[in-house]
Amino acid sequence: MINRYRRGLFITAFLAAPVTLYLVYVISPYTQAFYIAMTDWRGVTATPNFIGLDNFVRLFADSIFWKAVTHNAALLLLLPLLTIVIALFFAFLLNVGGGGRGAAGVPGSRFYRVLFFFPQVLAVTVVAVLFQQVFRPDGSGMLNGPLMALGLRPVGFLSDPGIAFWSVLGVMVWQAVGFYVVLFSAGLASIPRDMFEAAQIDGAGRVSLFFRITLPLLWDTVQVAWVYLGILALDVFAIVWVMTDQHGGPDFSTTVMATEIYRNAFTYFRFGYASALGVVMFFFTVGFAVLSLRLSRRERIEY
Amino acid sequence: MPTMTSPAVETSRRAVRQERRRLGPLSALSHAALLLWTVLTVVPILWTFLASVKSEDEIFGDAWSLPASLRWDNFARAWEQAHIGQYMLNSVIVVAFSTFGTMLLGSMAAYVLARYPFRGNRACYLLFVSGLAFPVYLALTPLFFVVQNMGNVPLIGPFIGLNTHAGLVLVYIAYSMPFTVFFLAAFFRTLPTAVAEAALVDGASHTRVFFQIMLPMARPGIISVTIFNVLGQWNQYQLPLVLLQERDTWVLPQGIADISTAAGYDQDWSALFAALTLAILPMLVIYTIFQRQIQSGLTAGALK
């Protein structure tokens, strides 16, 4: 009896603090957000005014909201696609596709892995400010300087509404690739060497080595990468907020759901409206998670 | 037939030649691709380092010019006048406490949930893990008011409300719980039970078994999650942006972002580059020393 009592006491003591913190700071805000989304609260009145689904009606008629959704959707498609393709290519070269027998990586592969990963440990705001300078529109920008020296017109990487989004995407890919090179390398390391060697003896070149062996065996890891990058694409905030003109400009050409939530809540104090946006974003995220789990249910290859 | 080679030798020679033809340009291309990405990764960072010792005029001149003399005073201005030193200290304090708190509370919760069946165990675990799926932006507005209200709690209120580091630490701990509990619970489940049971039979308390046996056994997992949390909390921008609005409480990402967005005619561009360098260099050094652990720590988290 005393042992059972002790055990219960132990469980309670160990869970009390983490559960309390989690309920207060995570669960309670999330549940409140769903209610606030149905009010016109602006933070001045003590009790928010319930207005039902009005915020959502306004939201769906708001062209800036649709721009933000479009940008998130484009990132959701392009960020994983580009990052995974580039990272798979490099991981293959560094681990298997060095040419010659034995399925080794190219020389210096360790060095490349260490180097490519580095942007991953930099804070997103540091990366954003750094690229703001790299992309400067005048001759003192890292990219436009050489362009202008060659007599070409400077490119408005962040000031041209037609280009700014691609600059944001480029920086996100720049920061992410190294992580997935390392992730895929770890996946490749768990595939037995002799599988590559056997395929090579059977006459497989590097291209078929990649598409027939590497990709199918790495498929699980590629799916993990897809989900992670998808969440990154839906969650993007700091890079847009810090790097682009007018926090999502120029002319809303780079705005995303997260920047619109922050702007509505903490610039315009439209807490209800911002929460409604948050609810929409929540359903996007959950929808994406469910969808990717469904689609990824594939036969697992045993080896 | 000028030479008499057997068909077999002829085919193998042809195969070698073919393979060379196929691999030659491919090899060159793949090396070119690797070098290109190396340049893309290294050059913007080196360019920033270079600009950090330039004068204002040199920064506004030719982008690729070398500085006439090394202006170390840029760093002094970034450290003192742009308060990078203060922000960095704030970041160190916040991350030190929040990572410690996250690991302590997270491993306690994960351990109990992984190894002690009790009524509500599964529900509690799912409650923690469900946090992995929520976008933090949904909670932002109410969280602001939750922390504001914390400021009204008697006695400890002034320490954990808005614009306090302890308040941010508590929020970081709470928001790091989902991943920490998820990862460590999976880890604790894989550990053998025999040692812990023997210790319990010998009369050790549950708490003692946890701290003296299970926690040391879980070291590889603990290290991975610690790295994950340190980097995540060090780089966090969204939560401090909402919860720390007084300038002297700011953490490093806020300070860096502010130097660039508060642009005006009196913008100190060389101090901006010096500030960036100050934010990048320590990370570069720490990463170079611990790159093996950092790489495996972060990717282990993704693969679980």
JSON list of N, CA and C in Angstrom, two decimals, chain A residues 7 10 14 22 24-25 29-30 33 90 93 110 112-115 117-118 121 123 125 132-133 140-142 146 174 205-206 224 235 237 262 271 278 282, chain B residues 23 27 30 38 40 59 61 63-64 117 127-128 131 134-138 141-142 150 175 206 210 235 238 241 253 260 269 272 283-284 287 291 295 302:
[
{"chain": "A", "resi": 7, "resn": "ARG", "atom": "N", "xyz": [4.19, 5.79, -5.23]},
{"chain": "A", "resi": 7, "resn": "ARG", "atom": "CA", "xyz": [4.24, 5.85, -6.68]},
{"chain": "A", "resi": 7, "resn": "ARG", "atom": "C", "xyz": [3.33, 6.97, -7.21]},
{"chain": "A", "resi": 10, "resn": "PHE", "atom": "N", "xyz": [4.83, 10.30, -6.51]},
{"chain": "A", "resi": 10, "resn": "PHE", "atom": "CA", "xyz": [5.94, 10.56, -7.43]},
{"chain": "A", "resi": 10, "resn": "PHE", "atom": "C", "xyz": [5.42, 11.04, -8.79]},
{"chain": "A", "resi": 14, "resn": "PHE", "atom": "N", "xyz": [6.12, 14.78, -10.35]},
{"chain": "A", "resi": 14, "resn": "PHE", "atom": "CA", "xyz": [6.90, 14.96, -11.57]},
{"chain": "A", "resi": 14, "resn": "PHE", "atom": "C", "xyz": [6.10, 15.62, -12.69]},
{"chain": "A", "resi": 22, "resn": "TYR", "atom": "N", "xyz": [2.34, 24.07, -19.17]},
{"chain": "A", "resi": 22, "resn": "TYR", "atom": "CA", "xyz": [1.84, 23.79, -20.51]},
{"chain": "A", "resi": 22, "resn": "TYR", "atom": "C", "xyz": [0.38, 24.22, -20.64]},
{"chain": "A", "resi": 24, "resn": "VAL", "atom": "N", "xyz": [-1.16, 26.55, -18.84]},
{"chain": "A", "resi": 24, "resn": "VAL", "atom": "CA", "xyz": [-1.30, 28.00, -18.73]},
{"chain": "A", "resi": 24, "resn": "VAL", "atom": "C", "xyz": [-0.82, 28.71, -19.99]},
{"chain": "A", "resi": 25, "resn": "TYR", "atom": "N", "xyz": [0.36, 28.32, -20.50]},
{"chain": "A", "resi": 25, "resn": "TYR", "atom": "CA", "xyz": [0.98, 29.10, -21.57]},
{"chain": "A", "resi": 25, "resn": "TYR", "atom": "C", "xyz": [0.69, 28.57, -22.97]},
{"chain": "A", "resi": 29, "resn": "PRO", "atom": "N", "xyz": [-4.03, 29.62, -24.19]},
{"chain": "A", "resi": 29, "resn": "PRO", "atom": "CA", "xyz": [-4.07, 30.57, -25.31]},
{"chain": "A", "resi": 29, "resn": "PRO", "atom": "C", "xyz": [-4.69, 29.97, -26.58]},
{"chain": "A", "resi": 30, "resn": "TYR", "atom": "N", "xyz": [-4.37, 28.71, -26.88]},
{"chain": "A", "resi": 30, "resn": "TYR", "atom": "CA", "xyz": [-4.92, 28.13, -28.10]},
{"chain": "A", "resi": 30, "resn": "TYR", "atom": "C", "xyz": [-6.44, 28.04, -28.04]},
{"chain": "A", "resi": 33, "resn": "ALA", "atom": "N", "xyz": [-8.05, 31.44, -28.35]},
{"chain": "A", "resi": 33, "resn": "ALA", "atom": "CA", "xyz": [-7.95, 32.01, -29.69]},
{"chain": "A", "resi": 33, "resn": "ALA", "atom": "C", "xyz": [-9.19, 31.70, -30.53]},
{"chain": "A", "resi": 90, "resn": "PHE", "atom": "N", "xyz": [22.97, 16.65, -53.79]},
{"chain": "A", "resi": 90, "resn": "PHE", "atom": "CA", "xyz": [24.24, 16.79, -53.07]},
{"chain": "A", "resi": 90, "resn": "PHE", "atom": "C", "xyz": [24.50, 15.59, -52.16]},
{"chain": "A", "resi": 93, "resn": "LEU", "atom": "N", "xyz": [25.76, 12.78, -54.28]},
{"chain": "A", "resi": 93, "resn": "LEU", "atom": "CA", "xyz": [27.15, 13.00, -54.70]},
{"chain": "A", "resi": 93, "resn": "LEU", "atom": "C", "xyz": [28.11, 12.76, -53.55]},
{"chain": "A", "resi": 110, "resn": "ARG", "atom": "N", "xyz": [33.08, 15.27, -46.42]},
{"chain": "A", "resi": 110, "resn": "ARG", "atom": "CA", "xyz": [32.88, 15.69, -45.03]},
{"chain": "A", "resi": 110, "resn": "ARG", "atom": "C", "xyz": [32.90, 17.21, -44.90]},
{"chain": "A", "resi": 112, "resn": "TYR", "atom": "N", "xyz": [32.25, 19.42, -47.23]},
{"chain": "A", "resi": 112, "resn": "TYR", "atom": "CA", "xyz": [31.03, 20.02, -47.80]},
{"chain": "A", "resi": 112, "resn": "TYR", "atom": "C", "xyz": [29.86, 19.91, -46.85]},
{"chain": "A", "resi": 113, "resn": "ARG", "atom": "N", "xyz": [29.74, 18.74, -46.20]},
{"chain": "A", "resi": 113, "resn": "ARG", "atom": "CA", "xyz": [28.61, 18.55, -45.28]},
{"chain": "A", "resi": 113, "resn": "ARG", "atom": "C", "xyz": [28.66, 19.55, -44.14]},
{"chain": "A", "resi": 114, "resn": "VAL", "atom": "N", "xyz": [29.84, 19.76, -43.59]},
{"chain": "A", "resi": 114, "resn": "VAL", "atom": "CA", "xyz": [29.99, 20.70, -42.47]},
{"chain": "A", "resi": 114, "resn": "VAL", "atom": "C", "xyz": [29.66, 22.12, -42.94]},
{"chain": "A", "resi": 115, "resn": "LEU", "atom": "N", "xyz": [30.15, 22.46, -44.10]},
{"chain": "A", "resi": 115, "resn": "LEU", "atom": "CA", "xyz": [29.99, 23.82, -44.62]},
{"chain": "A", "resi": 115, "resn": "LEU", "atom": "C", "xyz": [28.54, 24.13, -44.99]},
{"chain": "A", "resi": 117, "resn": "PHE", "atom": "N", "xyz": [25.88, 22.95, -43.92]},
{"chain": "A", "resi": 117, "resn": "PHE", "atom": "CA", "xyz": [24.96, 22.94, -42.78]},
{"chain": "A", "resi": 117, "resn": "PHE", "atom": "C", "xyz": [24.98, 24.28, -42.03]},
{"chain": "A", "resi": 118, "resn": "PHE", "atom": "N", "xyz": [26.06, 25.02, -42.17]},
{"chain": "A", "resi": 118, "resn": "PHE", "atom": "CA", "xyz": [26.24, 26.20, -41.31]},
{"chain": "A", "resi": 118, "resn": "PHE", "atom": "C", "xyz": [25.07, 27.20, -41.31]},
{"chain": "A", "resi": 121, "resn": "VAL", "atom": "N", "xyz": [22.42, 26.98, -38.50]},
{"chain": "A", "resi": 121, "resn": "VAL", "atom": "CA", "xyz": [22.59, 27.40, -37.10]},
{"chain": "A", "resi": 121, "resn": "VAL", "atom": "C", "xyz": [22.50, 28.92, -36.93]},
{"chain": "A", "resi": 123, "resn": "ALA", "atom": "N", "xyz": [20.56, 32.46, -36.79]},
{"chain": "A", "resi": 123, "resn": "ALA", "atom": "CA", "xyz": [19.20, 32.90, -36.50]},
{"chain": "A", "resi": 123, "resn": "ALA", "atom": "C", "xyz": [18.56, 33.43, -37.79]},
{"chain": "A", "resi": 125, "resn": "THR", "atom": "N", "xyz": [16.64, 35.90, -38.21]},
{"chain": "A", "resi": 125, "resn": "THR", "atom": "CA", "xyz": [16.73, 37.36, -38.35]},
{"chain": "A", "resi": 125, "resn": "THR", "atom": "C", "xyz": [18.12, 37.77, -38.83]},
{"chain": "A", "resi": 132, "resn": "GLN", "atom": "N", "xyz": [19.31, 41.19, -46.76]},
{"chain": "A", "resi": 132, "resn": "GLN", "atom": "CA", "xyz": [18.86, 42.54, -47.09]},
{"chain": "A", "resi": 132, "resn": "GLN", "atom": "C", "xyz": [20.03, 43.33, -47.68]},
{"chain": "A", "resi": 133, "resn": "GLN", "atom": "N", "xyz": [21.22, 43.14, -47.11]},
{"chain": "A", "resi": 133, "resn": "GLN", "atom": "CA", "xyz": [22.40, 43.84, -47.60]},
{"chain": "A", "resi": 133, "resn": "GLN", "atom": "C", "xyz": [22.90, 43.22, -48.91]},
{"chain": "A", "resi": 140, "resn": "SER", "atom": "N", "xyz": [26.24, 49.17, -54.21]},
{"chain": "A", "resi": 140, "resn": "SER", "atom": "CA", "xyz": [26.95, 48.68, -53.05]},
{"chain": "A", "resi": 140, "resn": "SER", "atom": "C", "xyz": [26.38, 47.35, -52.55]},
{"chain": "A", "resi": 141, "resn": "GLY", "atom": "N", "xyz": [25.35, 46.82, -53.22]},
{"chain": "A", "resi": 141, "resn": "GLY", "atom": "CA", "xyz": [24.84, 45.49, -52.88]},
{"chain": "A", "resi": 141, "resn": "GLY", "atom": "C", "xyz": [25.78, 44.43, -53.40]},
{"chain": "A", "resi": 142, "resn": "MET", "atom": "N", "xyz": [25.84, 43.29, -52.69]},
{"chain": "A", "resi": 142, "resn": "MET", "atom": "CA", "xyz": [26.79, 42.26, -53.09]},
{"chain": "A", "resi": 142, "resn": "MET", "atom": "C", "xyz": [26.50, 41.74, -54.50]},
{"chain": "A", "resi": 146, "resn": "PRO", "atom": "N", "xyz": [28.46, 43.91, -58.74]},
{"chain": "A", "resi": 146, "resn": "PRO", "atom": "CA", "xyz": [29.06, 43.32, -59.95]},
{"chain": "A", "resi": 146, "resn": "PRO", "atom": "C", "xyz": [28.19, 43.51, -61.19]},
{"chain": "A", "resi": 174, "resn": "TRP", "atom": "N", "xyz": [18.33, 28.55, -49.44]},
{"chain": "A", "resi": 174, "resn": "TRP", "atom": "CA", "xyz": [19.73, 28.71, -49.04]},
{"chain": "A", "resi": 174, "resn": "TRP", "atom": "C", "xyz": [19.96, 28.22, -47.62]},
{"chain": "A", "resi": 205, "resn": "GLY", "atom": "N", "xyz": [24.73, 2.62, -63.77]},
{"chain": "A", "resi": 205, "resn": "GLY", "atom": "CA", "xyz": [25.50, 3.87, -63.77]},
{"chain": "A", "resi": 205, "resn": "GLY", "atom": "C", "xyz": [25.02, 4.74, -62.63]},
{"chain": "A", "resi": 206, "resn": "ARG", "atom": "N", "xyz": [25.55, 5.96, -62.57]},
{"chain": "A", "resi": 206, "resn": "ARG", "atom": "CA", "xyz": [25.17, 6.80, -61.45]},
{"chain": "A", "resi": 206, "resn": "ARG", "atom": "C", "xyz": [23.71, 7.23, -61.49]},
{"chain": "A", "resi": 224, "resn": "VAL", "atom": "N", "xyz": [9.71, 12.58, -44.52]},
{"chain": "A", "resi": 224, "resn": "VAL", "atom": "CA", "xyz": [9.93, 13.37, -43.30]},
{"chain": "A", "resi": 224, "resn": "VAL", "atom": "C", "xyz": [10.34, 14.78, -43.70]},
{"chain": "A", "resi": 235, "resn": "ASP", "atom": "N", "xyz": [4.75, 28.24, -41.70]},
{"chain": "A", "resi": 235, "resn": "ASP", "atom": "CA", "xyz": [5.08, 29.01, -40.50]},
{"chain": "A", "resi": 235, "resn": "ASP", "atom": "C", "xyz": [5.96, 30.23, -40.77]},
{"chain": "A", "resi": 237, "resn": "PHE", "atom": "N", "xyz": [7.77, 33.49, -41.03]},
{"chain": "A", "resi": 237, "resn": "PHE", "atom": "CA", "xyz": [7.44, 34.82, -40.50]},
{"chain": "A", "resi": 237, "resn": "PHE", "atom": "C", "xyz": [8.65, 35.75, -40.55]},
{"chain": "A", "resi": 262, "resn": "TYR", "atom": "N", "xyz": [0.37, 38.91, -37.34]},
{"chain": "A", "resi": 262, "resn": "TYR", "atom": "CA", "xyz": [1.10, 39.81, -36.45]},
{"chain": "A", "resi": 262, "resn": "TYR", "atom": "C", "xyz": [0.70, 41.26, -36.70]},
{"chain": "A", "resi": 271, "resn": "PHE", "atom": "N", "xyz": [-7.64, 42.24, -32.61]},
{"chain": "A", "resi": 271, "resn": "PHE", "atom": "CA", "xyz": [-7.32, 40.92, -32.05]},
{"chain": "A", "resi": 271, "resn": "PHE", "atom": "C", "xyz": [-8.27, 39.84, -32.58]},
{"chain": "A", "resi": 278, "resn": "GLY", "atom": "N", "xyz": [-5.65, 33.31, -37.60]},
{"chain": "A", "resi": 278, "resn": "GLY", "atom": "CA", "xyz": [-4.92, 32.23, -36.96]},
{"chain": "A", "resi": 278, "resn": "GLY", "atom": "C", "xyz": [-5.68, 30.90, -37.05]},
{"chain": "A", "resi": 282, "resn": "PHE", "atom": "N", "xyz": [-4.50, 27.55, -38.68]},
{"chain": "A", "resi": 282, "resn": "PHE", "atom": "CA", "xyz": [-4.52, 26.28, -37.95]},
{"chain": "A", "resi": 282, "resn": "PHE", "atom": "C", "xyz": [-5.09, 25.16, -38.82]},
{"chain": "B", "resi": 23, "resn": "LEU", "atom": "N", "xyz": [30.78, 9.44, -67.38]},
{"chain": "B", "resi": 23, "resn": "LEU", "atom": "CA", "xyz": [31.09, 10.02, -66.07]},
{"chain": "B", "resi": 23, "resn": "LEU", "atom": "C", "xyz": [31.90, 11.30, -66.18]},
{"chain": "B", "resi": 27, "resn": "SER", "atom": "N", "xyz": [31.06, 14.07, -63.74]},
{"chain": "B", "resi": 27, "resn": "SER", "atom": "CA", "xyz": [31.93, 14.34, -62.60]},
{"chain": "B", "resi": 27, "resn": "SER", "atom": "C", "xyz": [32.28, 15.82, -62.52]},
{"chain": "B", "resi": 30, "resn": "SER", "atom": "N", "xyz": [29.28, 17.73, -61.38]},
{"chain": "B", "resi": 30, "resn": "SER", "atom": "CA", "xyz": [28.91, 17.58, -59.98]},
{"chain": "B", "resi": 30, "resn": "SER", "atom": "C", "xyz": [29.88, 18.34, -59.08]},
{"chain": "B", "resi": 38, "resn": "THR", "atom": "N", "xyz": [29.14, 25.88, -52.36]},
{"chain": "B", "resi": 38, "resn": "THR", "atom": "CA", "xyz": [30.11, 26.36, -51.38]},
{"chain": "B", "resi": 38, "resn": "THR", "atom": "C", "xyz": [30.25, 27.87, -51.47]},
{"chain": "B", "resi": 40, "resn": "LEU", "atom": "N", "xyz": [28.08, 29.97, -52.73]},
{"chain": "B", "resi": 40, "resn": "LEU", "atom": "CA", "xyz": [26.82, 30.58, -52.30]},
{"chain": "B", "resi": 40, "resn": "LEU", "atom": "C", "xyz": [26.71, 30.63, -50.78]},
{"chain": "B", "resi": 59, "resn": "ILE", "atom": "N", "xyz": [31.42, 51.32, -47.64]},
{"chain": "B", "resi": 59, "resn": "ILE", "atom": "CA", "xyz": [30.24, 50.47, -47.76]},
{"chain": "B", "resi": 59, "resn": "ILE", "atom": "C", "xyz": [29.32, 50.99, -48.86]},
{"chain": "B", "resi": 61, "resn": "GLY", "atom": "N", "xyz": [30.33, 52.63, -51.40]},
{"chain": "B", "resi": 61, "resn": "GLY", "atom": "CA", "xyz": [31.03, 52.64, -52.68]},
{"chain": "B", "resi": 61, "resn": "GLY", "atom": "C", "xyz": [30.87, 51.31, -53.39]},
{"chain": "B", "resi": 63, "resn": "ALA", "atom": "N", "xyz": [30.80, 47.56, -54.07]},
{"chain": "B", "resi": 63, "resn": "ALA", "atom": "CA", "xyz": [30.45, 46.49, -53.14]},
{"chain": "B", "resi": 63, "resn": "ALA", "atom": "C", "xyz": [31.62, 45.57, -52.82]},
{"chain": "B", "resi": 64, "resn": "TRP", "atom": "N", "xyz": [32.55, 45.42, -53.76]},
{"chain": "B", "resi": 64, "resn": "TRP", "atom": "CA", "xyz": [33.60, 44.44, -53.60]},
{"chain": "B", "resi": 64, "resn": "TRP", "atom": "C", "xyz": [34.96, 45.04, -53.30]},
{"chain": "B", "resi": 117, "resn": "PRO", "atom": "N", "xyz": [2.50, 3.44, -16.17]},
{"chain": "B", "resi": 117, "resn": "PRO", "atom": "CA", "xyz": [1.11, 3.40, -16.61]},
{"chain": "B", "resi": 117, "resn": "PRO", "atom": "C", "xyz": [0.20, 3.87, -15.48]},
{"chain": "B", "resi": 127, "resn": "LEU", "atom": "N", "xyz": [-1.89, 15.24, -25.05]},
{"chain": "B", "resi": 127, "resn": "LEU", "atom": "CA", "xyz": [-2.05, 16.68, -24.84]},
{"chain": "B", "resi": 127, "resn": "LEU", "atom": "C", "xyz": [-0.73, 17.40, -25.14]},
{"chain": "B", "resi": 128, "resn": "PHE", "atom": "N", "xyz": [0.36, 16.85, -24.61]},
{"chain": "B", "resi": 128, "resn": "PHE", "atom": "CA", "xyz": [1.67, 17.45, -24.87]},
{"chain": "B", "resi": 128, "resn": "PHE", "atom": "C", "xyz": [2.02, 17.39, -26.34]},
{"chain": "B", "resi": 131, "resn": "GLY", "atom": "N", "xyz": [0.64, 19.67, -29.25]},
{"chain": "B", "resi": 131, "resn": "GLY", "atom": "CA", "xyz": [1.24, 20.99, -29.44]},
{"chain": "B", "resi": 131, "resn": "GLY", "atom": "C", "xyz": [2.16, 21.06, -30.65]},
{"chain": "B", "resi": 134, "resn": "PHE", "atom": "N", "xyz": [0.28, 22.66, -33.69]},
{"chain": "B", "resi": 134, "resn": "PHE", "atom": "CA", "xyz": [-0.32, 23.99, -33.67]},
{"chain": "B", "resi": 134, "resn": "PHE", "atom": "C", "xyz": [0.64, 25.05, -34.18]},
{"chain": "B", "resi": 135, "resn": "PRO", "atom": "N", "xyz": [0.21, 25.91, -35.09]},
{"chain": "B", "resi": 135, "resn": "PRO", "atom": "CA", "xyz": [1.04, 27.06, -35.44]},
{"chain": "B", "resi": 135, "resn": "PRO", "atom": "C", "xyz": [1.02, 28.06, -34.29]},
{"chain": "B", "resi": 136, "resn": "VAL", "atom": "N", "xyz": [2.20, 28.54, -33.88]},
{"chain": "B", "resi": 136, "resn": "VAL", "atom": "CA", "xyz": [2.30, 29.40, -32.71]},
{"chain": "B", "resi": 136, "resn": "VAL", "atom": "C", "xyz": [1.52, 30.71, -32.91]},
{"chain": "B", "resi": 137, "resn": "TYR", "atom": "N", "xyz": [1.32, 31.11, -34.16]},
{"chain": "B", "resi": 137, "resn": "TYR", "atom": "CA", "xyz": [0.66, 32.39, -34.45]},
{"chain": "B", "resi": 137, "resn": "TYR", "atom": "C", "xyz": [-0.78, 32.44, -33.98]},
{"chain": "B", "resi": 138, "resn": "LEU", "atom": "N", "xyz": [-1.41, 31.25, -33.91]},
{"chain": "B", "resi": 138, "resn": "LEU", "atom": "CA", "xyz": [-2.80, 31.21, -33.43]},
{"chain": "B", "resi": 138, "resn": "LEU", "atom": "C", "xyz": [-2.87, 31.65, -31.97]},
{"chain": "B", "resi": 141, "resn": "THR", "atom": "N", "xyz": [-1.98, 36.25, -29.77]},
{"chain": "B", "resi": 141, "resn": "THR", "atom": "CA", "xyz": [-2.76, 37.29, -29.11]},
{"chain": "B", "resi": 141, "resn": "THR", "atom": "C", "xyz": [-3.13, 36.91, -27.68]},
{"chain": "B", "resi": 142, "resn": "PRO", "atom": "N", "xyz": [-3.79, 35.74, -27.48]},
{"chain": "B", "resi": 142, "resn": "PRO", "atom": "CA", "xyz": [-4.13, 35.39, -26.10]},
{"chain": "B", "resi": 142, "resn": "PRO", "atom": "C", "xyz": [-2.89, 35.24, -25.21]},
{"chain": "B", "resi": 150, "resn": "MET", "atom": "N", "xyz": [-0.22, 37.67, -15.90]},
{"chain": "B", "resi": 150, "resn": "MET", "atom": "CA", "xyz": [0.75, 37.12, -14.96]},
{"chain": "B", "resi": 150, "resn": "MET", "atom": "C", "xyz": [1.41, 38.23, -14.16]},
{"chain": "B", "resi": 175, "resn": "TYR", "atom": "N", "xyz": [6.52, 26.19, -24.49]},
{"chain": "B", "resi": 175, "resn": "TYR", "atom": "CA", "xyz": [6.43, 25.93, -25.93]},
{"chain": "B", "resi": 175, "resn": "TYR", "atom": "C", "xyz": [7.47, 24.92, -26.41]},
{"chain": "B", "resi": 206, "resn": "HIS", "atom": "N", "xyz": [11.69, 6.43, -6.27]},
{"chain": "B", "resi": 206, "resn": "HIS", "atom": "CA", "xyz": [11.46, 6.67, -7.70]},
{"chain": "B", "resi": 206, "resn": "HIS", "atom": "C", "xyz": [12.28, 7.86, -8.19]},
{"chain": "B", "resi": 210, "resn": "PHE", "atom": "N", "xyz": [15.28, 7.95, -11.00]},
{"chain": "B", "resi": 210, "resn": "PHE", "atom": "CA", "xyz": [15.24, 8.83, -12.18]},
{"chain": "B", "resi": 210, "resn": "PHE", "atom": "C", "xyz": [16.54, 9.62, -12.32]},
{"chain": "B", "resi": 235, "resn": "ASN", "atom": "N", "xyz": [17.54, 31.35, -31.39]},
{"chain": "B", "resi": 235, "resn": "ASN", "atom": "CA", "xyz": [17.15, 31.97, -32.65]},
{"chain": "B", "resi": 235, "resn": "ASN", "atom": "C", "xyz": [15.72, 32.50, -32.66]},
{"chain": "B", "resi": 238, "resn": "GLN", "atom": "N", "xyz": [9.84, 35.48, -32.87]},
{"chain": "B", "resi": 238, "resn": "GLN", "atom": "CA", "xyz": [8.43, 35.77, -32.76]},
{"chain": "B", "resi": 238, "resn": "GLN", "atom": "C", "xyz": [7.97, 36.03, -31.32]},
{"chain": "B", "resi": 241, "resn": "LEU", "atom": "N", "xyz": [9.43, 39.19, -29.70]},
{"chain": "B", "resi": 241, "resn": "LEU", "atom": "CA", "xyz": [8.87, 40.37, -30.37]},
{"chain": "B", "resi": 241, "resn": "LEU", "atom": "C", "xyz": [7.56, 40.78, -29.72]},
{"chain": "B", "resi": 253, "resn": "PRO", "atom": "N", "xyz": [18.20, 38.38, -31.51]},
{"chain": "B", "resi": 253, "resn": "PRO", "atom": "CA", "xyz": [17.50, 38.48, -32.80]},
{"chain": "B", "resi": 253, "resn": "PRO", "atom": "C", "xyz": [16.69, 39.76, -32.94]},
{"chain": "B", "resi": 260, "resn": "SER", "atom": "N", "xyz": [18.40, 46.99, -38.60]},
{"chain": "B", "resi": 260, "resn": "SER", "atom": "CA", "xyz": [18.17, 47.12, -40.03]},
{"chain": "B", "resi": 260, "resn": "SER", "atom": "C", "xyz": [16.83, 47.77, -40.34]},
{"chain": "B", "resi": 269, "resn": "TRP", "atom": "N", "xyz": [25.65, 52.19, -41.00]},
{"chain": "B", "resi": 269, "resn": "TRP", "atom": "CA", "xyz": [25.74, 50.95, -41.77]},
{"chain": "B", "resi": 269, "resn": "TRP", "atom": "C", "xyz": [26.94, 50.10, -41.36]},
{"chain": "B", "resi": 272, "resn": "LEU", "atom": "N", "xyz": [26.08, 48.22, -38.44]},
{"chain": "B", "resi": 272, "resn": "LEU", "atom": "CA", "xyz": [25.17, 47.12, -38.76]},
{"chain": "B", "resi": 272, "resn": "LEU", "atom": "C", "xyz": [25.94, 45.87, -39.17]},
{"chain": "B", "resi": 283, "resn": "MET", "atom": "N", "xyz": [28.49, 31.83, -33.32]},
{"chain": "B", "resi": 283, "resn": "MET", "atom": "CA", "xyz": [27.80, 30.64, -33.82]},
{"chain": "B", "resi": 283, "resn": "MET", "atom": "C", "xyz": [28.73, 29.81, -34.69]},
{"chain": "B", "resi": 284, "resn": "LEU", "atom": "N", "xyz": [29.53, 30.51, -35.49]},
{"chain": "B", "resi": 284, "resn": "LEU", "atom": "CA", "xyz": [30.46, 29.82, -36.38]},
{"chain": "B", "resi": 284, "resn": "LEU", "atom": "C", "xyz": [31.49, 29.04, -35.57]},
{"chain": "B", "resi": 287, "resn": "TYR", "atom": "N", "xyz": [29.74, 26.17, -33.67]},
{"chain": "B", "resi": 287, "resn": "TYR", "atom": "CA", "xyz": [29.37, 25.13, -34.64]},
{"chain": "B", "resi": 287, "resn": "TYR", "atom": "C", "xyz": [30.59, 24.34, -35.10]},
{"chain": "B", "resi": 291, "resn": "GLN", "atom": "N", "xyz": [30.37, 20.59, -34.38]},
{"chain": "B", "resi": 291, "resn": "GLN", "atom": "CA", "xyz": [29.52, 20.33, -35.56]},
{"chain": "B", "resi": 291, "resn": "GLN", "atom": "C", "xyz": [28.99, 18.90, -35.61]},
{"chain": "B", "resi": 295, "resn": "GLN", "atom": "N", "xyz": [25.03, 18.50, -35.75]},
{"chain": "B", "resi": 295, "resn": "GLN", "atom": "CA", "xyz": [24.40, 17.87, -36.92]},
{"chain": "B", "resi": 295, "resn": "GLN", "atom": "C", "xyz": [23.59, 16.64, -36.51]},
{"chain": "B", "resi": 302, "resn": "ALA", "atom": "N", "xyz": [14.70, 15.09, -36.23]},
{"chain": "B", "resi": 302, "resn": "ALA", "atom": "CA", "xyz": [13.83, 15.02, -37.39]},
{"chain": "B", "resi": 302, "resn": "ALA", "atom": "C", "xyz": [13.46, 13.58, -37.74]}
]
